[in-house]
Tab-separated table of C-alpha atoms in Angstrom:
chain	number	residue	atom	x	y	z
A	1	MET	CA	-0.177	0.041	-0.078
A	2	SER	CA	1.605	3.247	-0.986
A	3	ILE	CA	1.069	6.209	1.675
A	4	GLN	CA	0.197	9.410	-0.034
A	5	PRO	CA	2.737	12.493	1.532
A	6	THR	CA	0.923	14.655	4.272
A	7	ALA	CA	0.234	18.020	3.156
A	8	GLY	CA	3.249	20.488	2.372
A	9	THR	CA	5.057	17.319	1.509
A	10	ASP	CA	6.620	15.155	-1.004
A	11	ASP	CA	7.634	11.323	-1.067
A	12	ALA	CA	11.101	12.439	-1.027
A	13	GLY	CA	10.946	15.499	1.273
A	14	THR	CA	9.577	15.972	4.880
A	15	GLY	CA	6.874	18.263	6.580
A	16	ASP	CA	8.741	17.550	9.741
A	17	HIS	CA	10.926	19.742	10.925
A	18	PRO	CA	12.511	19.032	14.572
A	19	SER	CA	12.282	22.848	15.708
A	20	ARG	CA	8.369	22.619	14.862
A	21	SER	CA	7.291	19.090	15.810
A	22	ASP	CA	9.544	18.347	18.716
A	23	GLY	CA	9.147	19.848	22.020
A	24	PHE	CA	12.604	19.440	23.335
A	25	VAL	CA	13.783	20.970	20.067
A	26	ARG	CA	11.352	23.511	19.786
A	27	GLY	CA	12.360	25.166	23.631
A	28	ALA	CA	15.802	24.446	22.648
A	29	SER	CA	15.786	26.430	19.373
A	30	GLU	CA	14.528	29.457	21.361
A	31	LEU	CA	18.169	30.096	22.205
A	32	ILE	CA	19.086	30.673	18.904
A	33	GLY	CA	15.997	32.530	17.636
A	34	GLY	CA	12.991	30.182	17.923
A	35	PRO	CA	11.673	27.340	15.335
A	36	LEU	CA	11.969	27.500	11.937
A	37	GLY	CA	9.679	29.870	10.207
A	38	ASP	CA	7.047	29.620	7.832
A	39	HIS	CA	8.732	31.140	5.029
A	40	ALA	CA	12.469	29.220	5.408
A	41	VAL	CA	13.770	27.553	2.721
A	42	ALA	CA	13.291	23.734	2.949
A	43	LEU	CA	16.607	22.321	1.772
A	44	ASP	CA	14.859	18.796	1.446
A	45	ARG	CA	12.519	19.619	-1.272
A	46	PRO	CA	13.057	18.685	-4.769
A	47	ALA	CA	12.834	22.037	-6.173
A	48	ASP	CA	15.717	23.061	-3.580
A	49	ARG	CA	17.706	19.499	-4.135
A	50	GLU	CA	18.178	20.854	-7.513
A	51	SER	CA	19.871	24.244	-6.735
A	52	ARG	CA	21.136	23.348	-3.281
A	53	PHE	CA	23.904	20.656	-2.327
A	54	TRP	CA	23.195	20.361	1.236
A	55	THR	CA	20.133	18.860	1.574
A	56	ALA	CA	18.939	17.444	4.832
A	57	ALA	CA	19.778	13.812	4.151
A	58	ARG	CA	23.463	14.944	3.122
A	59	ILE	CA	23.797	17.095	6.135
A	60	VAL	CA	23.032	14.238	8.131
A	61	LEU	CA	25.318	11.773	6.463
A	62	ALA	CA	28.080	14.512	6.843
A	63	LEU	CA	27.433	14.724	10.536
A	64	ALA	CA	27.560	10.914	10.829
A	65	CYS	CA	31.084	11.053	9.228
A	66	LEU	CA	32.244	14.048	11.188
A	67	THR	CA	31.269	12.003	14.309
A	68	LEU	CA	32.759	8.795	13.453
A	69	ALA	CA	36.261	10.954	12.585
A	70	LEU	CA	35.906	12.282	16.035
A	71	HIS	CA	35.847	8.770	17.194
A	72	TRP	CA	38.874	7.799	15.253
A	73	VAL	CA	40.603	10.564	17.016
A	74	GLN	CA	39.296	9.592	20.233
A	75	LYS	CA	40.840	6.318	19.896
A	76	SER	CA	44.425	7.548	18.573
A	77	PRO	CA	46.111	7.424	21.512
A	78	CYS	CA	45.957	3.513	21.767
A	79	GLN	CA	46.428	2.973	18.185
A	80	ASP	CA	49.999	1.791	18.119
A	81	GLY	CA	49.271	-0.714	20.694
A	82	ALA	CA	51.911	0.396	23.315
A	83	TRP	CA	49.483	0.832	26.071
A	84	GLN	CA	51.923	2.202	28.796
A	85	ASN	CA	50.895	3.565	32.317
A	86	ASN	CA	47.461	2.606	31.589
A	87	ILE	CA	46.831	4.936	28.950
A	88	GLN	CA	43.946	2.771	27.595
A	89	TYR	CA	41.901	3.832	30.629
A	90	THR	CA	43.235	7.134	31.373
A	91	ARG	CA	42.676	8.455	27.406
A	92	MET	CA	39.388	5.928	27.680
A	93	CYS	CA	40.642	4.631	24.404
A	94	TYR	CA	40.842	0.838	24.727
A	95	THR	CA	39.331	-1.217	22.128
A	96	ASP	CA	38.943	-5.073	21.661
A	97	VAL	CA	39.770	-4.356	17.914
A	98	LEU	CA	43.450	-4.043	18.706
A	99	ALA	CA	43.372	-6.138	21.849
A	100	LEU	CA	42.348	-9.004	20.263
A	101	TYR	CA	44.427	-8.799	16.987
A	102	TYR	CA	46.872	-10.234	19.351
A	103	ALA	CA	44.915	-12.122	21.747
A	104	GLU	CA	42.853	-14.073	19.052
A	105	GLY	CA	46.297	-14.743	17.419
A	106	LEU	CA	45.818	-12.765	14.084
A	107	ASN	CA	49.240	-11.685	14.593
A	108	GLU	CA	50.792	-14.863	13.971
A	109	GLY	CA	48.553	-15.959	10.951
A	110	LYS	CA	46.218	-18.126	13.106
A	111	VAL	CA	42.581	-18.519	11.421
A	112	PRO	CA	39.757	-18.192	13.379
A	113	TYR	CA	38.160	-21.345	14.437
A	114	ARG	CA	40.632	-23.228	12.804
A	115	ASP	CA	43.716	-22.777	14.695
A	116	HIS	CA	41.888	-20.792	17.665
A	117	PRO	CA	38.946	-20.703	19.468
A	118	VAL	CA	37.094	-17.571	19.192
A	119	GLU	CA	34.650	-15.975	21.857
A	120	TYR	CA	32.288	-14.313	19.355
A	121	PRO	CA	29.694	-15.726	16.799
A	122	VAL	CA	31.025	-16.839	13.727
A	123	LEU	CA	30.248	-13.848	11.067
A	124	THR	CA	32.196	-11.655	13.759
A	125	GLY	CA	35.115	-14.206	13.444
A	126	TYR	CA	35.152	-14.498	9.777
A	127	PHE	CA	35.008	-10.947	9.774
A	128	MET	CA	38.280	-10.514	12.507
A	129	GLY	CA	39.917	-13.247	10.050
A	130	ALA	CA	39.046	-11.514	6.856
A	131	LEU	CA	40.570	-7.976	8.166
A	132	GLY	CA	43.291	-9.300	10.505
A	133	LEU	CA	44.918	-12.258	8.377
A	134	PRO	CA	46.017	-9.785	5.070
A	135	VAL	CA	47.535	-7.184	7.579
A	136	HIS	CA	49.639	-10.308	9.013
A	137	ALA	CA	50.438	-11.387	5.801
A	138	LEU	CA	51.560	-7.526	4.872
A	139	GLY	CA	53.565	-7.434	7.991
A	140	VAL	CA	55.463	-10.503	7.280
A	141	ASP	CA	56.872	-8.904	4.101
A	142	ASN	CA	57.030	-5.405	5.779
A	143	PRO	CA	58.664	-6.101	9.314
A	144	GLU	CA	58.673	-2.446	9.801
A	145	ILE	CA	54.956	-1.717	10.003
A	146	ASN	CA	52.907	-1.837	13.070
A	147	GLN	CA	50.339	-4.637	12.233
A	148	GLY	CA	48.093	-3.655	15.252
A	149	GLN	CA	47.636	-0.429	14.169
A	150	TRP	CA	47.002	-1.199	10.654
A	151	ALA	CA	44.391	-3.746	11.812
A	152	TYR	CA	42.737	-1.609	14.014
A	153	ASN	CA	42.598	1.217	11.118
A	154	ALA	CA	41.499	-1.219	8.429
A	155	ASN	CA	38.395	-2.244	10.989
A	156	ALA	CA	37.750	0.980	11.796
A	157	LEU	CA	37.387	2.005	8.223
A	158	VAL	CA	34.871	-0.788	7.315
A	159	LEU	CA	32.920	-0.396	10.776
A	160	SER	CA	32.543	3.240	10.260
A	161	ALA	CA	31.492	2.768	6.582
A	162	LEU	CA	28.869	0.241	7.946
A	163	ALA	CA	27.854	3.001	10.483
A	164	VAL	CA	27.095	5.517	7.616
A	165	ALA	CA	25.447	2.780	5.582
A	166	THR	CA	23.022	2.539	8.641
A	167	VAL	CA	22.252	6.213	8.915
A	168	ALA	CA	21.614	5.877	4.941
A	169	VAL	CA	19.049	2.872	6.049
A	170	ILE	CA	17.356	5.170	8.376
A	171	LEU	CA	17.223	8.031	5.732
A	172	ALA	CA	15.451	5.674	3.413
A	173	LEU	CA	13.111	4.404	5.983
A	174	ARG	CA	12.144	7.941	7.173
A	175	ARG	CA	12.386	9.806	4.160
A	176	ARG	CA	9.657	12.455	5.187
A	177	ARG	CA	11.603	12.759	8.662
A	178	PRO	CA	15.052	12.826	7.465
A	179	TRP	CA	15.985	14.612	10.850
A	180	ASP	CA	15.533	11.529	13.039
A	181	ALA	CA	18.329	9.791	11.328
A	182	ALA	CA	20.483	12.973	13.023
A	183	LEU	CA	19.965	11.208	16.519
A	184	PHE	CA	22.083	8.231	15.189
A	185	ALA	CA	24.689	10.383	13.442
A	186	LEU	CA	24.932	12.855	16.333
A	187	ALA	CA	24.897	10.228	19.141
A	188	PRO	CA	27.642	10.649	22.006
A	189	ALA	CA	27.490	6.757	22.019
A	190	LEU	CA	28.511	6.377	18.599
A	191	PHE	CA	31.311	8.917	19.120
A	192	LEU	CA	32.332	6.868	22.231
A	193	THR	CA	32.144	3.386	21.347
A	194	ALA	CA	31.822	2.760	17.399
A	195	THR	CA	34.874	0.442	17.457
A	196	VAL	CA	35.444	-0.515	20.835
A	197	ASN	CA	34.109	-3.889	19.626
A	198	TRP	CA	32.440	-5.070	15.735
A	199	ASP	CA	28.595	-4.743	17.029
A	200	LEU	CA	28.246	-2.137	14.070
A	201	LEU	CA	28.515	-5.370	11.969
A	202	ALA	CA	25.668	-6.635	13.303
A	203	VAL	CA	23.941	-3.327	13.683
A	204	GLY	CA	24.487	-2.535	9.852
A	205	LEU	CA	23.261	-6.124	8.516
A	206	ALA	CA	20.347	-5.837	10.950
A	207	ALA	CA	19.307	-2.050	9.392
A	208	PHE	CA	19.591	-3.525	5.945
A	209	GLY	CA	17.199	-6.373	7.176
A	210	PHE	CA	14.830	-3.944	8.155
A	211	LEU	CA	14.878	-2.147	4.904
A	212	ALA	CA	14.358	-5.409	3.221
A	213	TRP	CA	11.416	-5.963	5.657
A	214	ALA	CA	10.308	-2.336	4.623
A	215	ARG	CA	10.489	-3.019	0.815
A	216	SER	CA	7.985	-5.997	1.213
A	217	ARG	CA	10.822	-8.538	0.782
A	218	PRO	CA	10.880	-10.983	3.529
A	219	ALA	CA	12.987	-13.717	2.204
A	220	LEU	CA	15.696	-11.172	2.027
A	221	ALA	CA	14.846	-9.787	5.461
A	222	GLY	CA	15.369	-13.050	6.919
A	223	VAL	CA	18.585	-13.696	4.950
A	224	LEU	CA	20.021	-10.114	6.162
A	225	LEU	CA	18.647	-10.440	9.880
A	226	GLY	CA	19.931	-14.098	10.135
A	227	LEU	CA	23.702	-13.033	8.932
A	228	ALA	CA	23.230	-10.384	11.762
A	229	GLY	CA	22.503	-12.913	14.113
A	230	ALA	CA	25.397	-14.638	13.259
A	231	ALA	CA	27.846	-11.733	14.047
A	232	LYS	CA	25.833	-10.628	17.261
A	233	MET	CA	22.986	-12.914	18.648
A	234	TRP	CA	20.290	-9.928	19.132
A	235	PRO	CA	18.955	-9.105	15.404
A	236	LEU	CA	17.502	-12.834	15.997
A	237	PHE	CA	15.057	-11.608	18.641
A	238	VAL	CA	13.520	-9.019	16.056
A	239	LEU	CA	12.115	-12.071	14.307
A	240	GLY	CA	9.931	-12.263	17.341
A	241	PRO	CA	8.163	-8.903	16.818
A	242	ILE	CA	7.692	-9.868	13.034
A	243	LEU	CA	5.826	-13.114	13.924
A	244	VAL	CA	3.517	-11.425	16.281
A	245	LEU	CA	2.647	-8.494	13.865
A	246	ALA	CA	2.300	-10.796	11.041
A	247	LEU	CA	-0.083	-13.044	13.042
A	248	ARG	CA	-2.017	-9.936	13.935
A	249	ALA	CA	-2.433	-8.645	10.151
A	250	ASN	CA	-2.784	-12.357	8.709
A	251	ARG	CA	0.261	-11.998	7.214
A	252	ILE	CA	1.685	-15.184	8.690
A	253	ARG	CA	3.363	-16.433	5.537
A	254	ALA	CA	5.331	-13.534	5.000
A	255	GLY	CA	6.668	-13.552	9.234
A	256	LEU	CA	7.170	-17.256	8.612
A	257	THR	CA	9.286	-16.890	5.499
A	258	ALA	CA	11.456	-14.276	7.263
A	259	VAL	CA	12.114	-16.745	9.984
A	260	GLY	CA	12.709	-19.632	7.743
A	261	THR	CA	15.345	-17.805	5.665
A	262	ALA	CA	17.018	-16.360	8.676
A	263	LEU	CA	17.226	-20.083	10.313
A	264	VAL	CA	18.851	-21.326	6.670
A	265	ALA	CA	21.080	-18.372	6.776
A	266	LEU	CA	22.299	-18.454	10.305
A	267	VAL	CA	23.248	-22.532	9.839
A	268	ALA	CA	24.671	-21.904	6.795
A	269	VAL	CA	27.211	-19.640	8.034
A	270	ASN	CA	27.903	-21.609	10.967
A	271	LEU	CA	28.380	-24.852	9.677
A	272	PRO	CA	31.883	-24.326	8.121
A	273	ALA	CA	33.373	-23.565	11.616
A	274	ALA	CA	30.800	-25.896	13.643
A	275	VAL	CA	31.340	-29.017	12.036
A	276	PRO	CA	35.271	-29.443	11.488
A	277	TYR	CA	35.922	-27.073	14.370
A	278	ARG	CA	33.591	-28.000	16.839
A	279	ASP	CA	35.471	-27.286	20.243
A	280	ASN	CA	36.724	-24.001	18.923
A	281	TRP	CA	33.274	-23.139	17.613
A	282	ASP	CA	31.890	-23.691	21.105
A	283	ARG	CA	33.470	-20.971	22.731
A	284	PHE	CA	31.064	-18.667	22.584
A	285	PHE	CA	28.205	-20.654	24.045
A	286	GLU	CA	30.473	-21.966	26.881
A	287	LEU	CA	31.443	-18.515	27.648
A	288	ASN	CA	27.678	-17.418	27.768
A	289	THR	CA	26.715	-20.165	29.927
A	290	THR	CA	29.848	-20.039	32.631
A	291	ARG	CA	30.126	-16.526	32.799
A	292	PRO	CA	29.198	-14.910	36.207
A	293	ILE	CA	27.448	-11.445	36.631
A	294	ASP	CA	29.453	-8.514	34.728
A	295	TRP	CA	29.673	-5.125	35.500
A	296	GLY	CA	26.842	-2.367	35.283
A	297	THR	CA	24.103	-5.222	34.882
A	298	LEU	CA	21.099	-5.556	36.821
A	299	TRP	CA	22.210	-8.226	38.688
A	300	TYR	CA	25.455	-6.316	39.368
A	301	ILE	CA	23.686	-3.433	40.571
A	302	GLY	CA	22.028	-5.844	43.484
A	303	ARG	CA	25.176	-7.794	44.579
A	304	TYR	CA	26.164	-3.915	45.472
A	305	LEU	CA	23.166	-3.809	47.327
A	306	ASP	CA	23.943	-7.309	48.954
A	307	GLY	CA	26.721	-5.747	50.292
A	308	LYS	CA	25.082	-3.035	51.878
A	309	VAL	CA	22.182	-4.502	53.412
A	310	ASN	CA	23.490	-7.827	54.237
A	311	THR	CA	24.004	-8.027	57.809
A	312	GLY	CA	24.175	-12.073	58.465
A	313	GLY	CA	27.677	-11.926	59.163
A	314	PRO	CA	30.916	-13.701	57.902
A	315	GLY	CA	30.094	-16.328	55.341
A	316	SER	CA	26.260	-15.276	54.533
A	317	MET	CA	25.429	-14.144	51.359
A	318	GLY	CA	22.634	-11.839	49.779
A	319	PRO	CA	20.472	-13.339	47.021
A	320	PHE	CA	22.494	-11.701	44.313
A	321	GLU	CA	25.967	-13.040	45.712
A	322	TRP	CA	24.292	-16.250	45.775
A	323	LEU	CA	23.000	-16.165	42.025
A	324	ASN	CA	26.939	-14.960	41.136
A	325	ALA	CA	28.046	-18.417	42.828
A	326	ASN	CA	25.238	-20.265	41.382
A	327	ILE	CA	25.752	-19.357	37.530
A	328	PRO	CA	23.079	-22.299	36.069
A	329	THR	CA	20.356	-20.845	38.331
A	330	LEU	CA	21.302	-16.913	37.065
A	331	ASN	CA	21.158	-18.197	33.648
A	332	TRP	CA	17.591	-19.675	33.912
A	333	LEU	CA	16.535	-16.653	36.049
A	334	SER	CA	17.561	-14.215	33.327
A	335	TYR	CA	15.985	-16.190	30.430
A	336	ALA	CA	12.779	-16.278	32.527
A	337	LEU	CA	12.867	-12.729	33.223
A	338	PHE	CA	13.547	-12.052	29.326
A	339	GLY	CA	11.011	-14.307	28.173
A	340	LEU	CA	8.208	-12.999	30.481
A	341	ALA	CA	9.337	-9.435	28.922
A	342	CYS	CA	9.024	-11.289	25.355
A	343	LEU	CA	5.281	-12.335	26.693
A	344	GLY	CA	4.505	-9.116	27.746
A	345	VAL	CA	5.469	-7.740	24.689
A	346	ALA	CA	3.598	-9.977	22.406
A	347	VAL	CA	0.332	-9.491	24.512
A	348	LEU	CA	1.122	-5.769	23.785
A	349	ALA	CA	1.142	-6.142	20.209
A	350	LEU	CA	-2.169	-8.153	20.116
A	351	ARG	CA	-3.822	-6.262	22.571
A	352	ALA	CA	-2.822	-2.653	21.216
A	353	PRO	CA	-5.546	-0.316	20.003
A	354	LYS	CA	-3.480	-0.370	16.862
A	355	ARG	CA	-1.310	-2.558	15.374
A	356	PRO	CA	2.186	-1.165	17.068
A	357	ARG	CA	4.940	-0.238	14.538
A	358	LEU	CA	7.643	-3.016	14.056
A	359	ALA	CA	10.371	-0.522	15.214
A	360	GLN	CA	8.492	-0.045	18.675
A	361	LEU	CA	8.658	-3.908	19.357
A	362	ALA	CA	12.065	-4.539	18.105
A	363	PHE	CA	12.963	-1.830	20.580
A	364	LEU	CA	11.266	-3.149	23.659
A	365	VAL	CA	12.513	-6.775	23.099
A	366	VAL	CA	16.112	-5.738	22.640
A	367	ALA	CA	15.858	-3.565	25.606
A	368	ALA	CA	14.514	-6.269	27.787
A	369	PHE	CA	17.246	-8.376	26.866
A	370	LEU	CA	19.893	-5.865	27.924
A	371	ILE	CA	17.748	-5.061	31.293
A	372	PHE	CA	17.765	-8.703	32.214
A	373	SER	CA	20.997	-9.816	30.940
A	374	LYS	CA	24.026	-11.018	32.977
A	375	VAL	CA	26.316	-8.994	30.615
A	376	TRP	CA	25.691	-5.855	29.320
A	377	SER	CA	29.092	-4.249	27.699
A	378	GLN	CA	29.627	-0.666	26.858
A	379	GLN	CA	29.192	-0.866	23.068
A	380	PHE	CA	25.935	-2.613	23.523
A	381	VAL	CA	24.331	0.616	23.595
A	382	LEU	CA	24.837	0.527	19.541
A	383	TRP	CA	22.318	-2.300	19.443
A	384	LEU	CA	19.519	0.493	20.510
A	385	LEU	CA	20.803	3.467	19.003
A	386	PRO	CA	19.053	2.465	15.426
A	387	LEU	CA	16.003	0.796	16.913
A	388	VAL	CA	15.323	3.963	19.213
A	389	VAL	CA	15.541	6.255	16.569
A	390	LEU	CA	12.804	4.611	14.379
A	391	ALA	CA	10.826	3.526	17.316
A	392	ARG	CA	10.716	7.031	19.276
A	393	PRO	CA	12.233	9.847	17.371
A	394	LYS	CA	11.934	12.294	19.760
A	395	TRP	CA	15.110	14.340	21.282
A	396	GLY	CA	14.153	14.860	25.209
A	397	ALA	CA	14.390	11.515	26.777
A	398	PHE	CA	16.922	10.300	24.023
A	399	ILE	CA	19.229	12.937	25.100
A	400	ALA	CA	18.920	11.928	29.119
A	401	TRP	CA	19.522	8.303	27.962
A	402	GLN	CA	22.839	9.311	26.061
A	403	VAL	CA	23.968	11.583	29.248
A	404	ALA	CA	23.475	8.442	31.121
A	405	GLU	CA	25.504	6.736	28.617
A	406	ILE	CA	28.233	9.221	28.759
A	407	GLY	CA	28.363	9.100	32.716
A	408	TYR	CA	28.531	5.154	32.457
A	409	PHE	CA	31.288	5.134	30.180
A	410	ALA	CA	33.365	7.430	32.258
A	411	ALA	CA	32.668	5.551	35.228
A	412	PHE	CA	33.596	1.978	33.589
A	413	TYR	CA	37.045	3.293	32.491
A	414	GLY	CA	37.505	4.862	36.179
A	415	GLU	CA	36.397	1.499	37.779
A	416	LEU	CA	39.038	-0.402	35.254
A	417	LEU	CA	41.834	2.220	36.052
A	418	GLY	CA	41.025	1.456	39.785
A	419	SER	CA	41.516	-2.236	39.207
A	420	ALA	CA	44.795	-1.644	37.397
A	421	THR	CA	46.372	0.523	39.884
A	422	SER	CA	44.627	-0.729	43.312
A	423	ARG	CA	43.586	2.759	43.707
A	424	PRO	CA	39.895	3.970	43.417
A	425	VAL	CA	39.615	6.679	41.006
A	426	PHE	CA	36.039	7.647	42.426
A	427	PRO	CA	34.277	7.336	45.428
A	428	GLU	CA	32.637	3.709	46.412
A	429	GLY	CA	29.195	3.680	44.529
A	430	VAL	CA	29.834	6.287	41.779
A	431	PHE	CA	30.135	3.205	39.020
A	432	VAL	CA	26.913	1.817	40.435
A	433	LEU	CA	25.215	4.906	40.447
A	434	ALA	CA	26.240	5.228	36.877
A	435	ALA	CA	25.211	1.921	36.072
A	436	THR	CA	21.362	2.404	37.500
A	437	LEU	CA	21.541	5.666	35.762
A	438	ARG	CA	21.830	3.965	32.499
A	439	LEU	CA	19.542	0.807	33.280
A	440	GLY	CA	16.879	3.684	34.370
A	441	THR	CA	16.947	5.762	31.335
A	442	VAL	CA	16.764	2.509	29.302
A	443	ALA	CA	13.462	1.449	31.440
A	444	LEU	CA	11.872	4.950	30.797
A	445	LEU	CA	12.348	4.608	27.048
A	446	CYS	CA	10.963	1.527	27.170
A	447	VAL	CA	7.641	3.085	29.513
A	448	LEU	CA	7.661	5.953	26.927
A	449	VAL	CA	7.585	3.609	23.684
A	450	VAL	CA	4.627	1.532	25.388
A	451	LYS	CA	2.701	4.521	26.069
A	452	GLU	CA	2.552	5.662	22.474
A	453	ILE	CA	1.855	2.118	21.490
A	454	LEU	CA	-1.303	2.116	23.687
A	455	HIS	CA	-1.782	5.986	22.579
A	456	PRO	CA	-0.819	5.993	18.983
A	457	GLU	CA	-2.143	9.619	18.619
A	458	ARG	CA	1.092	10.555	20.354
A	459	ASP	CA	3.424	8.769	18.167
A	460	ALA	CA	5.706	11.367	15.913
A	461	VAL	CA	6.345	8.849	13.132
A	462	ARG	CA	2.344	8.329	13.018
A	463	ASP	CA	2.173	11.829	12.687
A	464	THR	CA	3.749	11.683	9.445
A	465	TYR	CA	2.974	8.449	8.094
A	466	ALA	CA	-0.539	6.771	7.907
A	467	ASP	CA	0.721	3.207	9.539
A	468	ASP	CA	4.018	1.765	9.794
A	469	PRO	CA	6.712	3.051	7.338
A	470	ASP	CA	8.745	0.236	8.387
A	471	GLY	CA	5.907	-2.390	8.006
A	472	GLY	CA	6.499	-3.641	4.521
A	473	VAL	CA	3.543	-6.103	3.927
A	474	LEU	CA	1.929	-5.141	7.097
A	475	ASP	CA	1.409	-1.392	6.117
A	476	GLY	CA	-1.843	-0.690	5.931
A	477	ALA	CA	-2.884	-4.024	6.232
A	478	PRO	CA	-6.031	-4.665	8.441
A	479	ASP	CA	-5.988	-6.571	11.460
A	480	ALA	CA	-7.020	-10.476	11.291
A	481	PRO	CA	-11.009	-10.897	11.939
A	482	TRP	CA	-10.202	-12.627	15.022
A	483	VAL	CA	-7.893	-9.926	16.555
A	484	ASP	CA	-11.232	-7.399	17.016
A	485	ARG	CA	-13.032	-10.498	18.817
A	486	TRP	CA	-10.250	-11.507	21.203
A	487	ARG	CA	-9.601	-7.499	21.949
A	488	ARG	CA	-13.484	-6.990	22.615
A	489	ARG	CA	-14.680	-6.938	26.070
A	490	PRO	CA	-17.995	-8.411	26.945
A	491	GLU	CA	-20.229	-5.610	27.644
A	492	PRO	CA	-20.970	-5.168	31.488
A	493	SER	CA	-24.415	-6.596	32.136
A	494	GLU	CA	-27.208	-4.130	33.080
A	495	PRO	CA	-27.475	-3.332	37.161
A	496	ALA	CA	-30.281	-5.004	38.371
A	497	ALA	CA	-33.191	-2.845	39.093
A	498	VAL	CA	-33.679	-1.453	42.765
A	499	PRO	CA	-37.132	-2.043	43.884
A	500	ALA	CA	-38.512	0.848	45.068
A	501	PRO	CA	-39.332	1.412	48.787
A	502	THR	CA	-42.668	0.641	50.342
A	503	ALA	CA	-44.565	2.438	52.579
A	504	ALA	CA	-44.207	1.364	56.058
């Protein structure tokens, strides 16, 4: 179903300007003269694109490139690998991309999985090898080059290209709202964590999966999400919302097609490593099942509180400390809470007054996974960035969340430096406070998204689009007949008539 542009817009342009439509930006714009005027030139209309180079989309893409360039500068003190005097912590420039070039044996020419176990899903391992092994080969012929620095820069270049591609996908999905993509392009979290690990590989592939689904190509969407899930597990969680929404719209065949092709892609990518090198391939799953409570998680906050309120004397344990000592129970509790959250999202999707948008449900599911997970690494914020931009493109709560992420980033490196030097950098509890604020702002975003699902008239995207621009075959589709019957509550019975009092 094609959606006609709203008044004053065209399909490639936008009637939405943040200084007019977003309350936070409108208030902030008063500092520089107020919202965009009625007679201002809109750089994103076709006539203006013919005469002006700097359209809204190009400005946003340029901003993304600037953010990534600044990120590269921020990581530059660590690029030579000579991490003396804990410079990787004092400059907050640590990156797994460089550290694991040596730890995974790539500097010695070891092939991931064949020669060395890898702690990441297979597509990330293949990616590491595809960029790291050529650098090793180059270093053999040119011993004067710094292999680690070359490997980092090669990875940074490709990962940055994937980040820019993700911005381009957001622009393609929001042609009438191009400034939404500026949330991603200017995000402090992107500046701080873009190349801490290889998460942008999964982010980029998942973004293209979203685009394929929006273009009504469920098979391709499934393949791309399956490949993204072979790089990091979280994109596979998007398949749940796709299935639930397809069920509500009576488009279950498209949903099953996406799930089926995703599983085929996932298995096809894993088989070359899983069959001949099972022990090395299994390292990712082994670490996930045996890993204790990690820094900054809900469970970590609980352990800290255990230490503050536990008065049982030496040897006694609070509940969270007990969970840390009983990891199988911790695993099952984490899975159960995440499963209950997914069930709640499914019920919300089926009971909501209007079918939710795919990005809204995808954000809720991935956020729930992070909230209840026993591991929440600093760069996992990149998972949520494109989802929150597509789900709730409003600046106020987004900025609050990003401020919390900045605080967590600084506190995290303070903890790392304190552990390395045995001298605390911050007072006790500062890191826990930072972790609590991060968790709290993500939970707040979840609450706001749920409110907009229950009150679709508050949804900024629905102000511009009739239904769901990411919905693909679901966009504009009516609900299945059983949905109304299931959602309809029985009418309350008429109250029994009260007999009139009789005279005594």
